[in-house]
Short mmCIF file of C-alpha atoms in Angstrom, two decimals:
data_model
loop_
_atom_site.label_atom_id
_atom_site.label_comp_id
_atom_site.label_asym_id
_atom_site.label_seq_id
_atom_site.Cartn_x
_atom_site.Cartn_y
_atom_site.Cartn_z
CA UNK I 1 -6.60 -12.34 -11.46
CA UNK I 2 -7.23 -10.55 -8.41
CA UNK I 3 -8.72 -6.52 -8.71
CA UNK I 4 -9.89 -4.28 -6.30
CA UNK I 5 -12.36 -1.69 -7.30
CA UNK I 6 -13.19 1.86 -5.26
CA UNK I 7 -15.79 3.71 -7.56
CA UNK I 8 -15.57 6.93 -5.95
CA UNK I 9 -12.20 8.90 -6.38
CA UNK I 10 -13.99 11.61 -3.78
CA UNK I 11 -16.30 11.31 -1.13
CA UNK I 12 -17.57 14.49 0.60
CA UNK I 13 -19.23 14.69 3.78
CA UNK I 14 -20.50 16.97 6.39
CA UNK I 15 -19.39 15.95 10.07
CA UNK I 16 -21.77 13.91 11.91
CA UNK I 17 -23.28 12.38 8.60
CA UNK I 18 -22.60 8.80 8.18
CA UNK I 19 -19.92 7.64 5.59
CA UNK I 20 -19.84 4.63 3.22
CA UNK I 21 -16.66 4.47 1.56
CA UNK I 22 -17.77 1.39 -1.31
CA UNK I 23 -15.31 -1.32 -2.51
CA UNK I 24 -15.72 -4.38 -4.63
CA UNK I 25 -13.44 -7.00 -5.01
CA UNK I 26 -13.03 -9.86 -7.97
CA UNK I 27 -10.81 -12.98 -6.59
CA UNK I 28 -11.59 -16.56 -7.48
CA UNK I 29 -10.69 -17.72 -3.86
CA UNK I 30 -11.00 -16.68 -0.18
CA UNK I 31 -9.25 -12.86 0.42
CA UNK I 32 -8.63 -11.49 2.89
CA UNK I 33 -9.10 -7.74 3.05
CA UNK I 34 -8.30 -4.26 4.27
CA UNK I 35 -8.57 -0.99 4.68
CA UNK I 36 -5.63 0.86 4.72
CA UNK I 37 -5.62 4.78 5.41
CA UNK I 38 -3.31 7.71 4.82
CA UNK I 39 -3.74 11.17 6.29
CA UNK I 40 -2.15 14.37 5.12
CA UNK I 41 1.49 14.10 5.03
CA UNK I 42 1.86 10.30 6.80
CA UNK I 43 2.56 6.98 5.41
CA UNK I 44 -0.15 4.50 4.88
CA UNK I 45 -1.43 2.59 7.72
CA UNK I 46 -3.48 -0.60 8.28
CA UNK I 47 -6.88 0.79 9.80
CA UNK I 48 -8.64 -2.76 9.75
CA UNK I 49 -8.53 -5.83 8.24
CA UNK I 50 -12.36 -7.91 7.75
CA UNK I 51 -10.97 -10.90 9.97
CA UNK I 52 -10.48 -9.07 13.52
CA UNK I 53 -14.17 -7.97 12.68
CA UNK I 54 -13.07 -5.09 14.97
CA UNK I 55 -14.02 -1.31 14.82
CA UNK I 56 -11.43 1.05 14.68
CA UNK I 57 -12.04 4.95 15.03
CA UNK I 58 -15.17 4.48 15.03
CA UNK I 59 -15.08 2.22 11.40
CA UNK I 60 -15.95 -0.89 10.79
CA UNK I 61 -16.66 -3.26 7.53
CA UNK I 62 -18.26 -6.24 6.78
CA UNK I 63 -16.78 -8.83 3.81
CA UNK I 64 -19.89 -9.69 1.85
CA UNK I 65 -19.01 -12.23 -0.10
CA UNK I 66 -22.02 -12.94 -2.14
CA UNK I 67 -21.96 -9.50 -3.65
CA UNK I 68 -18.14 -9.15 -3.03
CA UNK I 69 -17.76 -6.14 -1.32
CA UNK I 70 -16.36 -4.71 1.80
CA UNK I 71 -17.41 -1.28 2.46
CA UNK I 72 -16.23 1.07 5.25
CA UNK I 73 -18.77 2.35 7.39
CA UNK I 74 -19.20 5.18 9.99
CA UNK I 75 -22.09 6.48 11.43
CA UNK I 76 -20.79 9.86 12.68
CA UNK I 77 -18.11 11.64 10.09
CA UNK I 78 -15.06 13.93 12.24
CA UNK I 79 -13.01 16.05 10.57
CA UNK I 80 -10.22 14.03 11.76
CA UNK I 81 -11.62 10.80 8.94
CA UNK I 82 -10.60 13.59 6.39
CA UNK I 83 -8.20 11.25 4.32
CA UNK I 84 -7.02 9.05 1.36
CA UNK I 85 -8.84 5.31 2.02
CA UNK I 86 -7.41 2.18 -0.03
CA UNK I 87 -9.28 -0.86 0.34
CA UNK I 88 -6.56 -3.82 -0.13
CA UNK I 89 -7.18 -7.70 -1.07
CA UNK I 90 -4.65 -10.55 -0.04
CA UNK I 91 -4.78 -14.15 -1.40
CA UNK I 92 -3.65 -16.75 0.89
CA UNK I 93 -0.81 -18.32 -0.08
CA UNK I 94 0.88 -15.41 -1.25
CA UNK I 95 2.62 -14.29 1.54
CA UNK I 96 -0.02 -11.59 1.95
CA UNK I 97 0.97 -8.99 -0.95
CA UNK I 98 -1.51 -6.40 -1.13
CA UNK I 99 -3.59 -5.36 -4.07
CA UNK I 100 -5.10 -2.06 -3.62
CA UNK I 101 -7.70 -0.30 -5.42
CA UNK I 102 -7.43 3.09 -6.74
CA UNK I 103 -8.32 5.13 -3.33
CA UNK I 104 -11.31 7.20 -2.14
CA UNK I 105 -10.60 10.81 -0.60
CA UNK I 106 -12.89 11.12 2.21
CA UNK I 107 -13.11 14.99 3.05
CA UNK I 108 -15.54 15.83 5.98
CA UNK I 109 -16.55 19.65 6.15
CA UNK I 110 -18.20 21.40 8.92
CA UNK L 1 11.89 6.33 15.03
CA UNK L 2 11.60 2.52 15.05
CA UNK L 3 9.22 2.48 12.16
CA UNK L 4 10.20 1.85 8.27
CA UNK L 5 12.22 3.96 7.02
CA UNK L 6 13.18 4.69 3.35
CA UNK L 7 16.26 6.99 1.85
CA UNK L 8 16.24 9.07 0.05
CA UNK L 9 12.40 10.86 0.27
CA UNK L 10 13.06 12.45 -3.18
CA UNK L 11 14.94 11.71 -6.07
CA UNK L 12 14.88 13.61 -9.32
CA UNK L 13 17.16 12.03 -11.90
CA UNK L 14 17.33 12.67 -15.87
CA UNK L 15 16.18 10.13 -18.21
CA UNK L 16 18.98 7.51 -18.72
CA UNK L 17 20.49 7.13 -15.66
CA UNK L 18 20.70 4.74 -12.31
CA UNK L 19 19.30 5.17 -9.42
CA UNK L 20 19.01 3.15 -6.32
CA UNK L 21 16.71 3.56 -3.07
CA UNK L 22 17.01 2.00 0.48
CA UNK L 23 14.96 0.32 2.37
CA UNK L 24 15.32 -0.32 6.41
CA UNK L 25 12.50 -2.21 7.32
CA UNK L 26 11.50 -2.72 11.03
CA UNK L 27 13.93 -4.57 12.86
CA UNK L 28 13.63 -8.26 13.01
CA UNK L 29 11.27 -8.34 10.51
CA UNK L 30 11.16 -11.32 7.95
CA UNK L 31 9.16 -10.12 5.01
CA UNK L 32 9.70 -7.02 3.06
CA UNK L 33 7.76 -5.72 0.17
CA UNK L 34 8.22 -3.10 -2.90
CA UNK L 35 5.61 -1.14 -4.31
CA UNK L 36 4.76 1.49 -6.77
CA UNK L 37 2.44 4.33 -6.61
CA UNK L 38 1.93 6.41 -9.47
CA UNK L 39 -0.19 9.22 -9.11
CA UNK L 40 -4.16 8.78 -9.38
CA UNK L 41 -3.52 4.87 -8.12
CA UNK L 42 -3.46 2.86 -5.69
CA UNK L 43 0.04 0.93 -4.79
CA UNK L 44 1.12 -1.45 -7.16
CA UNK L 45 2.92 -4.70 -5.73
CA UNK L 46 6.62 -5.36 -7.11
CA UNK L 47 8.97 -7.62 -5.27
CA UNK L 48 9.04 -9.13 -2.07
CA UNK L 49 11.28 -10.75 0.11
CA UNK L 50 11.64 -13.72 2.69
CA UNK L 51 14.59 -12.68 4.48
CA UNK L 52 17.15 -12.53 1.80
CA UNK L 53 15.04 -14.77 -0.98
CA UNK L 54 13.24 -12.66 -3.18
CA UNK L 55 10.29 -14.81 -3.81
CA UNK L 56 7.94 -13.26 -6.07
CA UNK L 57 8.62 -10.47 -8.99
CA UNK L 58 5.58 -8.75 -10.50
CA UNK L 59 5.58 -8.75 -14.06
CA UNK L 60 5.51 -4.67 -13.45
CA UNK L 61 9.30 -5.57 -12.89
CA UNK L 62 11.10 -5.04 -16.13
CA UNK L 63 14.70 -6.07 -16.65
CA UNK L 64 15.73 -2.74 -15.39
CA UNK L 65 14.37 -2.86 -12.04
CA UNK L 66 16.57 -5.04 -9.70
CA UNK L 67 16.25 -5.81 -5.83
CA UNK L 68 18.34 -7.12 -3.28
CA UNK L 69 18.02 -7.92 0.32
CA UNK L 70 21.64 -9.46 1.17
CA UNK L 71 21.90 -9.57 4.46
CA UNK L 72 18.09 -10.12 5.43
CA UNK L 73 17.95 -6.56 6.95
CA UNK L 74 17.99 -3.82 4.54
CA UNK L 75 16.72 -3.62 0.73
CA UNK L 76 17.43 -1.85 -1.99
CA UNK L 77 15.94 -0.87 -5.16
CA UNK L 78 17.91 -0.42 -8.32
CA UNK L 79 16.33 1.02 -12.00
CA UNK L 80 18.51 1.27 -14.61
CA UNK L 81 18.35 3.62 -17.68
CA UNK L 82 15.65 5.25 -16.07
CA UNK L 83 12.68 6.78 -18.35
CA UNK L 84 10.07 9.04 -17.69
CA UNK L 85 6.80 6.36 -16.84
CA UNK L 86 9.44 5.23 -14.38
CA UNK L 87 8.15 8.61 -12.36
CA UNK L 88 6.29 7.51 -9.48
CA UNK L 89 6.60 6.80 -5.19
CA UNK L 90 8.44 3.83 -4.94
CA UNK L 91 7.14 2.50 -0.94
CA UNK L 92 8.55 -0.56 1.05
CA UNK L 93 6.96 -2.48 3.61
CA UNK L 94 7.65 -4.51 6.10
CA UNK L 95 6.18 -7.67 8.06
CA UNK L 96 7.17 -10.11 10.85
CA UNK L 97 6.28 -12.82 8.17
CA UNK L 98 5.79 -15.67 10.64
CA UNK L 99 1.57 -16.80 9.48
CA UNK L 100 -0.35 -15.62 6.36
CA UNK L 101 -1.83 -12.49 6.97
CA UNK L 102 0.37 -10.41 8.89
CA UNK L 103 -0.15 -6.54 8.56
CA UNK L 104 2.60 -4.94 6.81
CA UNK L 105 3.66 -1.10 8.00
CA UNK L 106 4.87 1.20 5.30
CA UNK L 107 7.58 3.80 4.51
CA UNK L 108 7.23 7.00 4.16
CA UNK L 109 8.38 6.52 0.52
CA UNK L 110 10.80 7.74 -2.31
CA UNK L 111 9.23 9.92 -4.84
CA UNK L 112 11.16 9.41 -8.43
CA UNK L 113 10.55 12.42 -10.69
CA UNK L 114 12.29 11.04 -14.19
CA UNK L 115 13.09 14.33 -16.44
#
């Protein structure tokens, strides 16, 4: 069985400090994962996925596969990163359902 | 608004009875997905379709839940005799579905408040 993990319900951060949002994933096979986003009254959105190895915002996140984690990093917080963070596995072969973990709120303070 | 788009945003219903969301997905996209939120979690994966096959159920699907796609375009989402865990945001999400990993763009969701 396939489970996502996100330790921290809440993450709080003054702006300009660096953020680490943590996930761990248990999957037998090769996943694929995300990082999906939500701010304040919009609908969830894909912020990056670990094979574009891209950085979005200002994010990025490496798949670590020996300890099996894929955290989001930042070096600089913005208020704007204030926001509910789901970090999201897909098995291939499985026409790419999602399962997420439980979410981290990521609330950046002046 | 050419995005996903779900009807309606809020239902509140009394324990017992029907109810039935839609689901427009983006247009011309192939695969569309049903989740669950409840509150405190993260989405929960229910049904998804391949045009109009639904290929995969969760077991999170009891008998009362049913799904439909019939034309390949929109989806809806039936739960019968409705009870009060049923409470939750019920989101849909669509895909182009041509590949494996194809990012999949969400609704703005219906919450379900079962009294």
């Amino acid at each position: 069985a396939q489970r996502v993990t996100q330790p921290e319900k809440l993450l709080s951060v003054f702006k300009g400090a660096p953020v680490e949002l943590k996930c761990n994933y248990s999957y037998s096979g090769s996943p694929e994962l995300f990082w999906y986003v939500q701010y304040s009254r919009q609908r969830l959105q894909l912020l990056l996925r670990h094979i574009s190895r891209e950085s979005i915002k200002g994010f990025t996140a490496d798949l670590n596969k020996g300890e099996t984690s894929f955290h989001l990093k930042k070096p600089f917080a913005q208020e704007e990163d204030s926001a509910m963070y789901y970090c999201a596995l897909s098995s291939t072969g499985t026409a790419s359902k999602l399962t997420f973990g439980t979410g981290t709120r990521l609330q950046v303070t002046l | 608004d050419t995005g996903v788009s779900q009807d309606p945003r809020h239902k509140i219903t009394k324990r017992g009875q029907n109810v039935t969301f839609r689901c427009d997905p983006i247009s011309e996209h192939n695969r569309l997905y049903w989740y669950r939120q409840t509150l405190g979690q993260g989405p929960e994966f229910l049904t998804y379709f391949q045009n109009e096959a639904q290929l995969e159920k969760s077991r999170l699907l009891s008998d009362r839940f049913s799904a439909e796609r019939p034309k390949g375009s929109f989806s809806t989402l039936e739960i019968q005799r409705t009870e009060q865990g049923d409470s939750a945001m019920y989101l849909c999400a669509s895909s182009p579905g041509t590949g494996g990993l194809i990012e999949q763009y969400f609704g703005p969701g219906t919450r379900l408040t079962v009294t």
